[in-house]
Tab-separated table of C-alpha atoms in Angstrom:
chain	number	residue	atom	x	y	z
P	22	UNK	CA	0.000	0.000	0.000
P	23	UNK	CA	1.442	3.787	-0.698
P	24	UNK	CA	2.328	6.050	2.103
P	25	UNK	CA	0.021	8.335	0.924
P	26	UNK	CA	-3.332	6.247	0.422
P	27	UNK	CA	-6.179	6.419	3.518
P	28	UNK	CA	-7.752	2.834	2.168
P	29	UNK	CA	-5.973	-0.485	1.904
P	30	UNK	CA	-6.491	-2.852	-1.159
P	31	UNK	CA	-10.338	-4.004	-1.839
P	32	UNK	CA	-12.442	-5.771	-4.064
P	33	UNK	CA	-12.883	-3.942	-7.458
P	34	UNK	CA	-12.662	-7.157	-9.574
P	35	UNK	CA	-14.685	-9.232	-6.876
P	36	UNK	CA	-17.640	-8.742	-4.381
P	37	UNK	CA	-19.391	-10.690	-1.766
P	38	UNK	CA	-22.797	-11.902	-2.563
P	39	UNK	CA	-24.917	-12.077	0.607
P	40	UNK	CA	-27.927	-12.624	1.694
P	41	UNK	CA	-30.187	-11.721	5.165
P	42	UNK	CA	-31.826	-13.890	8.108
P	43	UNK	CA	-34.419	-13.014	10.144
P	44	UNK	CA	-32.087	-11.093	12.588
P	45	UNK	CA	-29.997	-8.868	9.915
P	46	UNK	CA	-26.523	-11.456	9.983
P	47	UNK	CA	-25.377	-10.696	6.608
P	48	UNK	CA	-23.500	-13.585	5.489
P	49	UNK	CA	-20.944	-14.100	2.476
P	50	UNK	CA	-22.017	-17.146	0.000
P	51	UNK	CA	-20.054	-16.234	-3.320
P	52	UNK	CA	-18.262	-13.944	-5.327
P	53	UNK	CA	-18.850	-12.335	-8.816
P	54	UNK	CA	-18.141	-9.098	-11.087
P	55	UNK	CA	-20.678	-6.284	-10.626
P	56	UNK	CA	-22.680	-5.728	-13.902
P	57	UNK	CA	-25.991	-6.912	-12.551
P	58	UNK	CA	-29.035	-5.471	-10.141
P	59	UNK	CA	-28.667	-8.220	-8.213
P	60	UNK	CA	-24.428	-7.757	-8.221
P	61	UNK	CA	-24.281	-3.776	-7.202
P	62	UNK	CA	-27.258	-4.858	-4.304
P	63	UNK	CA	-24.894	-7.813	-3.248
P	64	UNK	CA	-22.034	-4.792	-3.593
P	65	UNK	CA	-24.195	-2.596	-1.432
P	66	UNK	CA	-25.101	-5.044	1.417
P	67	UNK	CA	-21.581	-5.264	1.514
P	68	UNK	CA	-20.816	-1.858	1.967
P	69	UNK	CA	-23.563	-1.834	5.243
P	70	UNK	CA	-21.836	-4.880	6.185
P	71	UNK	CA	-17.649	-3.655	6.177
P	72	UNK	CA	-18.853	-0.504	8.390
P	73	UNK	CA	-17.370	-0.208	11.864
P	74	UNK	CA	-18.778	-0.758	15.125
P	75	UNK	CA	-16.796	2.211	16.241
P	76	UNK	CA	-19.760	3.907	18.281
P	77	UNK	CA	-19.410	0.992	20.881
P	78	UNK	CA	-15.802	2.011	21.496
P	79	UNK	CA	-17.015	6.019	21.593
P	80	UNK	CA	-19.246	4.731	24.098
P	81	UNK	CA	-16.283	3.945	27.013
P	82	UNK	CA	-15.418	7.728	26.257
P	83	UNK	CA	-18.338	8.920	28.437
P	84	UNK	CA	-19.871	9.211	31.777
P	85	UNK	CA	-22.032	6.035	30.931
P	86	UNK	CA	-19.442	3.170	31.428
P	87	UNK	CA	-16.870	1.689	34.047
P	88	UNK	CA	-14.258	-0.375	32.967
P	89	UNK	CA	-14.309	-3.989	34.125
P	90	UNK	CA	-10.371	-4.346	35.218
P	91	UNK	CA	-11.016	-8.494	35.576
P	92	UNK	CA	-11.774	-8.350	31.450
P	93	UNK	CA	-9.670	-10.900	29.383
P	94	UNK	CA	-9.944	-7.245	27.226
P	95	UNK	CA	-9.037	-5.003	28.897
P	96	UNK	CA	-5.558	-4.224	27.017
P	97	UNK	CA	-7.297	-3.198	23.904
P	98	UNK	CA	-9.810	-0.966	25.557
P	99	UNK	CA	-8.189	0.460	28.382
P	100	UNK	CA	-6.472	3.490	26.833
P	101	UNK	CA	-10.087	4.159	24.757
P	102	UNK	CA	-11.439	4.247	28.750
P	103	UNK	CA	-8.584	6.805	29.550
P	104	UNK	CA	-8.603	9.243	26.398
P	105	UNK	CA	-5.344	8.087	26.004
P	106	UNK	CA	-4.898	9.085	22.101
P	107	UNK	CA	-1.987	10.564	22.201
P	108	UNK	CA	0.296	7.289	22.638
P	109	UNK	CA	-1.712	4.185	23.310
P	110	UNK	CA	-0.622	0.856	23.996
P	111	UNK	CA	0.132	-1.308	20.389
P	112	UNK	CA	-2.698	-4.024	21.667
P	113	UNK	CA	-5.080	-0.622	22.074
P	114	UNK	CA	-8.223	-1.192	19.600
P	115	UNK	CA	-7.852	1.187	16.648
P	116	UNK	CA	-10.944	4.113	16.452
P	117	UNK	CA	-12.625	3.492	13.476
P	118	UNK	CA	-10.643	5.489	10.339
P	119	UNK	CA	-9.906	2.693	7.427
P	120	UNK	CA	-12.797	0.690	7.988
P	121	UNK	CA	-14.987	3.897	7.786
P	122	UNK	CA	-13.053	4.729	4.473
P	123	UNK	CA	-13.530	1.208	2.918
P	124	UNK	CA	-17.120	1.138	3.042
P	125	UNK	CA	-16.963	4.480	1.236
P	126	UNK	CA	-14.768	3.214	-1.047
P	127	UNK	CA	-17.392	0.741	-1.668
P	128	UNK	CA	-19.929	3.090	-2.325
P	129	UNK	CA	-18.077	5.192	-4.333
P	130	UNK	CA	-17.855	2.139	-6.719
P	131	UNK	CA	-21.278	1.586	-6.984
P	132	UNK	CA	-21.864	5.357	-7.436
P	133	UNK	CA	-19.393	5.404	-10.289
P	134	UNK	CA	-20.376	2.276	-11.834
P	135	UNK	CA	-23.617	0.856	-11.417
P	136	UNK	CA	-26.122	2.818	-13.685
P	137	UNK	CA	-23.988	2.293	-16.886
P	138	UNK	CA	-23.986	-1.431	-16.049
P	139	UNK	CA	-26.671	-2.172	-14.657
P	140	UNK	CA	-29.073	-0.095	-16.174
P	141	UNK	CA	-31.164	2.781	-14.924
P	142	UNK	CA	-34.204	0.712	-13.444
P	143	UNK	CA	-35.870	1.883	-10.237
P	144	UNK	CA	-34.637	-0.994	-8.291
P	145	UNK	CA	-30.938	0.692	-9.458
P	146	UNK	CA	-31.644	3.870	-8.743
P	147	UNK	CA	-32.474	2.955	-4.932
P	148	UNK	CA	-29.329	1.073	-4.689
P	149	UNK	CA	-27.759	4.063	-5.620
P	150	UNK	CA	-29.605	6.652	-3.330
P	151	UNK	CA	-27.887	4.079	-0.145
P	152	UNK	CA	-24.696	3.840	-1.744
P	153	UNK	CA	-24.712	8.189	-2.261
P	154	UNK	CA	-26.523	7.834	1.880
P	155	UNK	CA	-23.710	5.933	3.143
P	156	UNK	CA	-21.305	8.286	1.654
P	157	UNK	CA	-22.552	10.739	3.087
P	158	UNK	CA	-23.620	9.374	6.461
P	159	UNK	CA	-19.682	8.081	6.740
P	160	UNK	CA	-18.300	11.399	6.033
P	161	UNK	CA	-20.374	12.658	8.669
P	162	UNK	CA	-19.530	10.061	11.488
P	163	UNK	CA	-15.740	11.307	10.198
P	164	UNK	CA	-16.601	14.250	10.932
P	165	UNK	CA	-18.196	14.064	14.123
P	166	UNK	CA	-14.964	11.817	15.550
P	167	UNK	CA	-11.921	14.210	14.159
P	168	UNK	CA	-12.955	16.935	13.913
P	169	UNK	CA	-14.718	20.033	15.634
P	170	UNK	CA	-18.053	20.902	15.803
P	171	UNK	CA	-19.457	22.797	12.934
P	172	UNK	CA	-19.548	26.711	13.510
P	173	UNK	CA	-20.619	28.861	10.286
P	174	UNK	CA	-18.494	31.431	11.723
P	175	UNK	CA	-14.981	29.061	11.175
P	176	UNK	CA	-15.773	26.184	9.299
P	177	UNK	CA	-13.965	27.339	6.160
P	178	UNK	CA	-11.129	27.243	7.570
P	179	UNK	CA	-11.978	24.593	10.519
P	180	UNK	CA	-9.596	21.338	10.090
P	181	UNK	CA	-12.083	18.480	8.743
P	182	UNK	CA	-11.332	14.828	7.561
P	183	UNK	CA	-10.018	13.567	3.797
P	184	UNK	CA	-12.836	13.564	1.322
P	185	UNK	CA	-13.057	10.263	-0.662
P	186	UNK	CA	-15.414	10.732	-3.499
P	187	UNK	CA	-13.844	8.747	-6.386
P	188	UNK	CA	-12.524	5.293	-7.370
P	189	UNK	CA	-8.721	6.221	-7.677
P	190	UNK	CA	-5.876	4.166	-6.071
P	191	UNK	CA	-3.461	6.744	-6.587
P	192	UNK	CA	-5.664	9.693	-5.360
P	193	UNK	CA	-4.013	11.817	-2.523
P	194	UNK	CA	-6.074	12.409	0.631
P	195	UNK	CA	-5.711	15.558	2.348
P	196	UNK	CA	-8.191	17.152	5.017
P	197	UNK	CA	-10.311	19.074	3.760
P	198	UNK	CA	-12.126	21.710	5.616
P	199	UNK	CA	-15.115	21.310	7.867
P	200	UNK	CA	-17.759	23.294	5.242
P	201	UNK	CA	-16.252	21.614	2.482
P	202	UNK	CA	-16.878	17.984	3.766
P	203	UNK	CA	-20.150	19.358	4.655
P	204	UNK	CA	-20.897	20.517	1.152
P	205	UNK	CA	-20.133	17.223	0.043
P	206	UNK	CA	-22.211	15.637	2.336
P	207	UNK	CA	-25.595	17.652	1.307
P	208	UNK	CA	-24.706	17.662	-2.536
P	209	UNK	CA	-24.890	13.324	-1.862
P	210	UNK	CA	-28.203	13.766	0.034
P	211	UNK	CA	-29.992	15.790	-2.730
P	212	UNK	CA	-28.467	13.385	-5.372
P	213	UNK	CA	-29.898	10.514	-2.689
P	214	UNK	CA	-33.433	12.550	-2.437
P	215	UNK	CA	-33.635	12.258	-6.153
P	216	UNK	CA	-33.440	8.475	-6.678
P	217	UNK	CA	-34.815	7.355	-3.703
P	218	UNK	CA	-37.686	4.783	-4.342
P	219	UNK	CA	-38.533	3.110	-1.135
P	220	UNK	CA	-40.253	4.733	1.913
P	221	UNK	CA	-39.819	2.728	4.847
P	222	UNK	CA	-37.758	-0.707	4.552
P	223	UNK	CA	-39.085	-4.202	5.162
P	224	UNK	CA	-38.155	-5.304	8.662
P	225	UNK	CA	-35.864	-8.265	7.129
P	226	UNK	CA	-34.039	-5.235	5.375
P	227	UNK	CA	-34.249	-2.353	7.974
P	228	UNK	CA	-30.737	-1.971	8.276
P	229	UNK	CA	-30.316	-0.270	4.786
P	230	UNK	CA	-32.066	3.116	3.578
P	231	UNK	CA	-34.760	4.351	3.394
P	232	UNK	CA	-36.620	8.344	3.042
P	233	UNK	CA	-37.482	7.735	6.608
P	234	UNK	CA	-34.155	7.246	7.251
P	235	UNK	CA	-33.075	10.174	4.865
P	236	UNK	CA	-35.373	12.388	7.011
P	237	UNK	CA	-33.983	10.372	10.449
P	238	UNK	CA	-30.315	11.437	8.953
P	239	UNK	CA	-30.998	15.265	8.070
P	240	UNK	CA	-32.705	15.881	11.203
P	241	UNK	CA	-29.819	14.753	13.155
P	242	UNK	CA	-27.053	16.388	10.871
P	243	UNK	CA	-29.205	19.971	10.933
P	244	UNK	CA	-29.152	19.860	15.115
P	245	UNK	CA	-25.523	19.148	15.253
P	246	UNK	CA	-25.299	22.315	12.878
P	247	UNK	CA	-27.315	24.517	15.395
P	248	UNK	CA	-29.853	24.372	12.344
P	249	UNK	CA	-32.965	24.029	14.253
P	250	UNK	CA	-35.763	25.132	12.311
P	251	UNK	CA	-34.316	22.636	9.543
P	252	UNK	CA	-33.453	20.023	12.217
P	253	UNK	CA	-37.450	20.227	13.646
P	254	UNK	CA	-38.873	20.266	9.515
P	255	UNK	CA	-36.579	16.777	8.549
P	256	UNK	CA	-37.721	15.113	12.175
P	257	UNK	CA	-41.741	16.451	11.202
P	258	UNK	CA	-41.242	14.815	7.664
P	259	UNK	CA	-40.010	11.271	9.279
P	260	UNK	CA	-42.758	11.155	11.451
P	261	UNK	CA	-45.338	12.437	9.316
P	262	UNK	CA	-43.854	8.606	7.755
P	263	UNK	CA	-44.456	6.684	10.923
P	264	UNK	CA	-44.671	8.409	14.697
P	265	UNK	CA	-44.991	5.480	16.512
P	266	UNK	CA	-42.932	4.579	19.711
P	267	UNK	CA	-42.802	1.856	22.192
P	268	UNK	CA	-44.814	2.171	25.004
P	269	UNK	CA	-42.961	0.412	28.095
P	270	UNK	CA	-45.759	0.500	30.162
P	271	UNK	CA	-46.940	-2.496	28.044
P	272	UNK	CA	-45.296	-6.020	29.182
P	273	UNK	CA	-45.316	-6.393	25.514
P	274	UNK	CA	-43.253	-4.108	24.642
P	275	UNK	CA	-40.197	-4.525	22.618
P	276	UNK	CA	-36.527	-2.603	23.689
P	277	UNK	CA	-36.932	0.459	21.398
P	278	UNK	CA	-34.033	-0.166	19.863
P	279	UNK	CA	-35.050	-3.801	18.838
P	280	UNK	CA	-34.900	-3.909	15.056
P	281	UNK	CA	-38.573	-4.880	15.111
P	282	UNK	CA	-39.939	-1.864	17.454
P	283	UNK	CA	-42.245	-0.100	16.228
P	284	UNK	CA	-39.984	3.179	16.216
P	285	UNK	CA	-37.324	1.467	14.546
P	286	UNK	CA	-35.990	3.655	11.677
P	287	UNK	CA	-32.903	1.941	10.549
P	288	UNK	CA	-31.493	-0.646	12.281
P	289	UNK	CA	-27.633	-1.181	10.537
P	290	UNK	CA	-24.953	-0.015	13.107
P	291	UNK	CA	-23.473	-2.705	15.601
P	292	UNK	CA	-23.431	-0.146	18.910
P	293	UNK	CA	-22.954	-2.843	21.387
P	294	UNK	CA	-20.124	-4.626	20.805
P	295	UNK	CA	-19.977	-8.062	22.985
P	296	UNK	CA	-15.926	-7.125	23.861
P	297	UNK	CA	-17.348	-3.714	25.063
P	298	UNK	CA	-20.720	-4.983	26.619
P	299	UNK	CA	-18.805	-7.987	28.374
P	300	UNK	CA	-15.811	-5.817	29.872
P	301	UNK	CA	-17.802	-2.819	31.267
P	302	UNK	CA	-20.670	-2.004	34.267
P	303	UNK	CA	-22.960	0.932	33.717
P	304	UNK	CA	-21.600	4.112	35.616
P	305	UNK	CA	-23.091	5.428	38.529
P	306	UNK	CA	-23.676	8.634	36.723
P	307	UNK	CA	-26.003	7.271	34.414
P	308	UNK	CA	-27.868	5.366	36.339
P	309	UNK	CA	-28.486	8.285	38.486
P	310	UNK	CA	-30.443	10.187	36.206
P	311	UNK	CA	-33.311	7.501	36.164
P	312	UNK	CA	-35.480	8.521	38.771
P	313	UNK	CA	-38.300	5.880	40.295
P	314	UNK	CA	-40.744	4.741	37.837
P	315	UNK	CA	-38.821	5.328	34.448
P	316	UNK	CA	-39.570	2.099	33.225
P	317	UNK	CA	-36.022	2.528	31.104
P	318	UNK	CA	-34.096	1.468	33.830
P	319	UNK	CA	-34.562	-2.388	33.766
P	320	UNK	CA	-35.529	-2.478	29.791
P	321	UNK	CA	-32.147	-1.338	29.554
P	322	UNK	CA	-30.077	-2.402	32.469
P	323	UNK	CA	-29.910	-5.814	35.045
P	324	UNK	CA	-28.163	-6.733	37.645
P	325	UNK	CA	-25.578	-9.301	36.949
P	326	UNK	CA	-24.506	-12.086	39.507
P	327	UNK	CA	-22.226	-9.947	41.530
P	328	UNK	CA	-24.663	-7.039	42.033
P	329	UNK	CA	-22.624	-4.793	39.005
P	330	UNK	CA	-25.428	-3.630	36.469
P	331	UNK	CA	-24.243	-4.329	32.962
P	332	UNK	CA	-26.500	-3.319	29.884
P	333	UNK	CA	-28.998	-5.167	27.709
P	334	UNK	CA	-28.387	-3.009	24.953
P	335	UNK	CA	-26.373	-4.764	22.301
P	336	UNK	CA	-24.622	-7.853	22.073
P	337	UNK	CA	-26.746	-9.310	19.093
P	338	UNK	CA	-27.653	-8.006	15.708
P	339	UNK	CA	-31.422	-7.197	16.411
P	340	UNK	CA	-30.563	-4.559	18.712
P	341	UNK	CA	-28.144	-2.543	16.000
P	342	UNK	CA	-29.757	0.806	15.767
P	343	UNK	CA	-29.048	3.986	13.571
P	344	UNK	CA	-32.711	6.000	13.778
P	345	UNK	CA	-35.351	5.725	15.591
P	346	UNK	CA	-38.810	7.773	16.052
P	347	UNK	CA	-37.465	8.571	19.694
P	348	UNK	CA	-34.692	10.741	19.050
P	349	UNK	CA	-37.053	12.333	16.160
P	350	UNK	CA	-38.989	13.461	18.979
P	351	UNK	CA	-36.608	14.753	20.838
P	352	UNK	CA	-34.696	16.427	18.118
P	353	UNK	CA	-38.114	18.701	17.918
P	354	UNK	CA	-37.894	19.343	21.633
P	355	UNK	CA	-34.560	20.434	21.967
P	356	UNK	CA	-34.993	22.827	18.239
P	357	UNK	CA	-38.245	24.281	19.630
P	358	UNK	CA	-36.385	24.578	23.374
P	359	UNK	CA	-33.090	25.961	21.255
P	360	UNK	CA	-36.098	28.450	19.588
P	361	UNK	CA	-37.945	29.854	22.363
P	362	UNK	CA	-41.100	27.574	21.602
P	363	UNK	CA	-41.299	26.433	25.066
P	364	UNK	CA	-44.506	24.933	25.032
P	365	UNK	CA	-44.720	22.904	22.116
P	366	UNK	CA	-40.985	21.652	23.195
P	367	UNK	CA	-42.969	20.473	26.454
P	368	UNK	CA	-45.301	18.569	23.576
P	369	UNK	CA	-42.534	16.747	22.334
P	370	UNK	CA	-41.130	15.574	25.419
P	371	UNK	CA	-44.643	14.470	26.673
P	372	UNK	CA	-45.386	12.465	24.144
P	373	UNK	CA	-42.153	10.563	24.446
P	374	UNK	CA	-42.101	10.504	28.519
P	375	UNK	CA	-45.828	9.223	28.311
P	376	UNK	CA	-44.465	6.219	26.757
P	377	UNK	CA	-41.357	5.549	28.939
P	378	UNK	CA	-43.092	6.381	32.485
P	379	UNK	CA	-45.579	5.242	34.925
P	380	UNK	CA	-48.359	7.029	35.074
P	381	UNK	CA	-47.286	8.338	38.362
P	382	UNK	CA	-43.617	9.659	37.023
P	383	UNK	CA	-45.064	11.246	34.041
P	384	UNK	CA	-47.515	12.897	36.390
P	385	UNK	CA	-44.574	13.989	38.222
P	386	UNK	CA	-42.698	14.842	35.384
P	387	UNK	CA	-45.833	16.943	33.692
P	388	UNK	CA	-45.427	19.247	37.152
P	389	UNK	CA	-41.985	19.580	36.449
P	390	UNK	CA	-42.205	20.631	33.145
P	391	UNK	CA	-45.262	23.242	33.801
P	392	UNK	CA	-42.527	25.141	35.846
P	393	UNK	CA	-39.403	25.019	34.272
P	394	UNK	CA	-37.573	27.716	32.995
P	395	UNK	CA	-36.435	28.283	29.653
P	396	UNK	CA	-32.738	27.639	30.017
P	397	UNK	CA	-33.439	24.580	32.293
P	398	UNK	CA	-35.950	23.193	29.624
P	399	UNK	CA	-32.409	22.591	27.328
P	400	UNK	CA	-30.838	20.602	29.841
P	401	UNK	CA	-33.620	18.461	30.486
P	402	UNK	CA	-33.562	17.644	27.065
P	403	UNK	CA	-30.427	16.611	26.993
P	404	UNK	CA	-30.679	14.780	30.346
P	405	UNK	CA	-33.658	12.718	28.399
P	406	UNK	CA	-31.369	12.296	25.220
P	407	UNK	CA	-28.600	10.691	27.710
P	408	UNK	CA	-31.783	8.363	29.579
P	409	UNK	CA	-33.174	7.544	26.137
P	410	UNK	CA	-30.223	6.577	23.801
P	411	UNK	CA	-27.725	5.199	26.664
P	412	UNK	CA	-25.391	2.933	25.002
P	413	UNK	CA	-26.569	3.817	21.641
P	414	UNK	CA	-23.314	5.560	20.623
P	415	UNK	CA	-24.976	9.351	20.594
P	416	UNK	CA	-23.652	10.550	23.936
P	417	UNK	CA	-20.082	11.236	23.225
P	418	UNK	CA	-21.507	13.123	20.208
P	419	UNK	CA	-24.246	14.864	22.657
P	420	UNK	CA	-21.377	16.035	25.074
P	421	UNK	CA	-18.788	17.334	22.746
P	422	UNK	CA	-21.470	19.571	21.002
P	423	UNK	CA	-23.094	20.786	23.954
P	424	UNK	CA	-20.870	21.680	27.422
P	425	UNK	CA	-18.014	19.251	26.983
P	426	UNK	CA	-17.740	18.723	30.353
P	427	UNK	CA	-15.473	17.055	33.324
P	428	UNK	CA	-15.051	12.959	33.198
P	429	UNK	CA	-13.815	11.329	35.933
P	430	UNK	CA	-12.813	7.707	35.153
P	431	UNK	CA	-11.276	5.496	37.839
P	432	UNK	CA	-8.983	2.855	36.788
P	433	UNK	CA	-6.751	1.088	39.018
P	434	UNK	CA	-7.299	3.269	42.330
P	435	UNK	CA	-6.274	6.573	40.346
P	436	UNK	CA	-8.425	8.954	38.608
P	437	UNK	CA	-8.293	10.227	35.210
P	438	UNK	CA	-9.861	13.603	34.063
P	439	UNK	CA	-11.080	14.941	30.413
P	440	UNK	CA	-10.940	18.002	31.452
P	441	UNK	CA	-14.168	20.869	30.834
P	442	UNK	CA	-13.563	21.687	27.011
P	443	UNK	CA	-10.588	19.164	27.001
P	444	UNK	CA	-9.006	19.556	23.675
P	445	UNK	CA	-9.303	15.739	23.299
P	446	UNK	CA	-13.049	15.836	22.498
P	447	UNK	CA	-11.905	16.020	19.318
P	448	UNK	CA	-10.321	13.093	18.899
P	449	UNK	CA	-6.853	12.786	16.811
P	450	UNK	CA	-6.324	11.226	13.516
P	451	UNK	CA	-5.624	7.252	14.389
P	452	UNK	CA	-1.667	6.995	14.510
P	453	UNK	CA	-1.486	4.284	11.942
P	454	UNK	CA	-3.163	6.122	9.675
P	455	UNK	CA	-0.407	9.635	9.618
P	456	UNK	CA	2.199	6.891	9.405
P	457	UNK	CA	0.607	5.471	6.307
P	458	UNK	CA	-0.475	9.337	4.589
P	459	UNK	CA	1.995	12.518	5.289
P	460	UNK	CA	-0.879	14.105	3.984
P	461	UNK	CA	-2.543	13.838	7.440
């Protein structure tokens, strides 16, 4: 491989054929060329397949896990635990860079490639509309990782992430800047909105794309932006799609973040890894913030034979989640909060808590919201965002845009800080990869 490419050698003359059970495994049976339908779907599956799990490692970043120091793996994830980026132990479980990049690379094949082979049919042009999604959606989980939050005010000249937009092995990837990665990123939406054929996927197939998820994506990209009437329009057209949620009062009820929930959006990335889920206990912080009667608290945690609570979230393939109608909701609360519109904010958040409480908590939590001030109305939102989507990969991205504050984790009787504003909440190119590209 050259110094200076980002992606290390792939398929191009050969793809993976595969094929879906009930619980989304996708599974390799064969190879062929890509000139078919069938062949640039295989290609795609593969690209949803070859993404990383890298939101389960964000996840020991935050207030919402303790290491286990008795883990059989706790070498590879200890210096994630500590924010130790800067030199890391060589067993230390690489953040997600190349792996992001070779999905995109897939992508970008079936962008370049597929409608003058294939044809330009409507089951080609959905294909298409993923492959131009993913592309976008992994430039954006790029960006989110390495690089600052987007500020209008800076982003032209705000440090981003290499753009990879092309099939070219000798291609040279520099950063570029923050707005220009985002420009990229809604000039592959629109060309997505444009072939886009299917409205909601099947549940066999939820983990791939879908306009719901299209409006699921926007609504999330426009709030990290500080876009919020755009954020609240994108969240109204997915759930003017489907609105429903779980309702956890029901013994019945399936995890929300079950691919077969009713809320379920898309349901493709792997955000509890079994290494992470098996070598961690939820942290005191977090659980804190349940208060009696939020019927979250055991659908998402248990206690485990020696009285540590661990999660349920993760550790199998139905539970992968990208979008769901929860954080829709709750994307309109915090853009009407982030607006002034107090009171229909309060809507939003009722709605949700109604489902989620017993009926004496959200009575309790109705009060509360009757007499909270404006400024105190964000931070309950965010509070709910940290109750709702624990363990689902979005809190490292919640704290870094919002007060980036103090984390104390405790490893071996000493305590380690990431400091309030701590540069390292943006998180440094992966050393193997500036040893591999100058360019970086």
């Amino acid at each position: 491989m050259k110094k200076n490419l980002i992606y290390i050698g792939l398929l191009v003359g050969g793809l993976l054929t595969t094929s879906c059970n009930k619980y989304l495994d996708i599974q390799p049976v064969g190879t062929v060329v890509p000139t078919t339908e069938a062949d640039f779907r295989a290609l795609m599956v593969s690209a949803y397949q070859v993404y990383p799990a890298h939101k389960s490692f964000l996840n020991l970043r935050t207030d919402e896990l303790l290491l286990d120091e008795t883990s059989t793996d706790l070498a590879a994830l200890k210096d994630l635990y500590l924010w130790n980026d800067q030199n890391p132990d060589r067993t230390t479980q690489p953040m997600a860079w190349e792996t992001i990049y070779k999905s995109i690379f897939y992508a970008n094949h079936i962008i370049a490639e597929a409608k003058g082979k294939a044809g330009d049919t409507d089951g080609v042009k959905q294909i298409r509309a993923e492959a131009y999604l993913l592309r976008a959606y992994a430039h954006f989980e790029l960006l989110n990782t390495y690089a600052d939050n987007y500020n209008p005010a800076t982003a032209a000249a705000d440090r981003g992430v290499p753009l990879s937009i092309k099939v070219d092995l000798e291609q040279l990837f520099t950063p570029a800047t923050v707005e220009k990665v985002y420009e990229q990123i809604l000039t592959d939406m629109k060309e997505a909105s444009d072939l886009l054929q299917i409205i909601d996927q099947a549940t066999a197939v939820k983990y791939r794309f879908s306009r719901r998820a299209y409006e699921a994506f926007e609504a999330r990209l426009r709030l990290y932006r500080g876009e919020w009437e755009l954020a609240a329009k994108a969240a109204d057209r997915g759930l003017a799609i489907n609105a429903d949620l779980e309702d956890l009062k029901d013994v019945s009820s399936k995890l929300p973040n079950d691919f077969e929930s009713e809320e379920m959006i898309q349901a493709w990335e792997e955000v509890g890894k079994p290494n992470v889920s098996g070598s961690t206990f939820i942290s005191p912080v977090l659980l804190a913030k349940y208060e009696e009667g939020d019927l979250r608290f055991a659908r998402y945690f248990e206690k485990r034979w020696d009285d540590n609570i661990v999660s349920k979230k993760g550790g199998n393939n139905r539970l992968n989640v990208t979008f769901r109608n929860a954080e829709l909701y709750l994307i309109k609360a915090e853009a009407a909060a982030r607006l002034g519109k107090s009171t229909q904010a309060k809507q939003e958040l009722t709605t949700l808590l109604k489902n989620r409480l017993t009926a004496a908590t959200f009575a309790a939590a109705q009060t509360k919201l009757s007499t909270i001030t404006d400024k105190d109305l964000i931070s309950f939102i965010i509070e709910e965002r940290a109750k709702e989507f624990a363990l689902e990969g979005l809190r490292w991205y919640d704290l870094k845009r919002t007060t980036r504050p103090e984390i104390v984790h405790r490893y071996q009787s000493k305590d380690y800080f990431l400091n309030q504003n701590d540069p390292r909440y943006v998180i440094r190119y992966p050393k193997e990869a500036i040893s591999n590209n100058p360019e970086l």
